[in-house]
Amino acid sequence: MRSDILRLIAENVILLYSLKSKLSRKKEGPWDLRNSYKMQLVCKPCPPCPVPVPVTCLGGHEVNLLIVQNSDIPCSNAKSTSCGRKCGRSLSCGNHTCSLECHSVVNINDLIKASDKCEVCHISCQKSQKPGCVHPCTLPCHPGECKPCKQHVKLKCHCQINTLYIVCDEWTSADENKKDKLMCCSNRCPKEMSCGHRCILICHSGPCSEQKQCKKKIVLRCPCKKGRKRKSNALLKYRKMLIFHVMKNV
């Protein structure tokens, strides 16, 4: 009986204390964050993606579908690889293409112009020169036409005595008349005319001057050896003098 009374008294005391604490506590408002919940964002890795993704080779030659077969390899780790073909982009020389195996480039969409990772052309110029020019181009492989050949060709003049050195481009670009002038050594022709005297022309092509153009004087004697004269055009003058002498003695 006594224990029941004590228990009842204790319960009443607790009830009174709780009521007193509620009455003494301020009323909470929406601004009171005492009992608010805290949220925390946690980043977790995505699961491996099983969807095939298009992958372009390093040089942009082809696009393949990469199928992720292993569940522990996500498609985000798919990397471009070499397709094994030659790069094929045009080098700066404009005559050759990059022969390296498919490699990474700066602009993958440009399949024509070479990038800084392509090889450099070290081949000498192999373009054909003008007809008649036998000299190779002295420049390394380059775009556009070759420069005029400045090497010299070795030729004999019309007289076949003097050796002339003529610029190759000047010789191959000349017509027949100009070539005839270029082969002139500007010296007097050493050949003899039919009369036996030296040709009066400057180094030339073709036959020498005719006998009637000879200005050389010679001594002529008549058959009786009584008269003599210094005449040019020996053969014609000699014939006239011989006829005159015969007619005089008749």
PDB file of N, CA, C and O in Angstrom, residues 49 165 172 226:
ATOM      1  N   CYS A  49      29.227   1.311 -68.257  1.00  0.00           N
ATOM      2  CA  CYS A  49      28.229   1.506 -69.308  1.00  0.00           C
ATOM      3  C   CYS A  49      28.331   0.381 -70.330  1.00  0.00           C
ATOM      4  O   CYS A  49      29.390   0.165 -70.923  1.00  0.00           O
ATOM      5  N   TYR A 165      80.794  28.527-122.519  1.00  0.00           N
ATOM      6  CA  TYR A 165      79.995  28.122-121.358  1.00  0.00           C
ATOM      7  C   TYR A 165      78.766  29.021-121.312  1.00  0.00           C
ATOM      8  O   TYR A 165      78.868  30.221-121.066  1.00  0.00           O
ATOM      9  N   THR A 172      68.356  26.554-123.313  1.00  0.00           N
ATOM     10  CA  THR A 172      67.150  25.757-123.566  1.00  0.00           C
ATOM     11  C   THR A 172      65.950  26.620-123.948  1.00  0.00           C
ATOM     12  O   THR A 172      65.011  26.127-124.577  1.00  0.00           O
ATOM     13  N   LYS A 226     106.397  38.820-168.491  1.00  0.00           N
ATOM     14  CA  LYS A 226     106.852  40.189-168.695  1.00  0.00           C
ATOM     15  C   LYS A 226     106.092  41.190-167.833  1.00  0.00           C
ATOM     16  O   LYS A 226     106.579  42.274-167.568  1.00  0.00           O
TER      17      LYS A 226
END
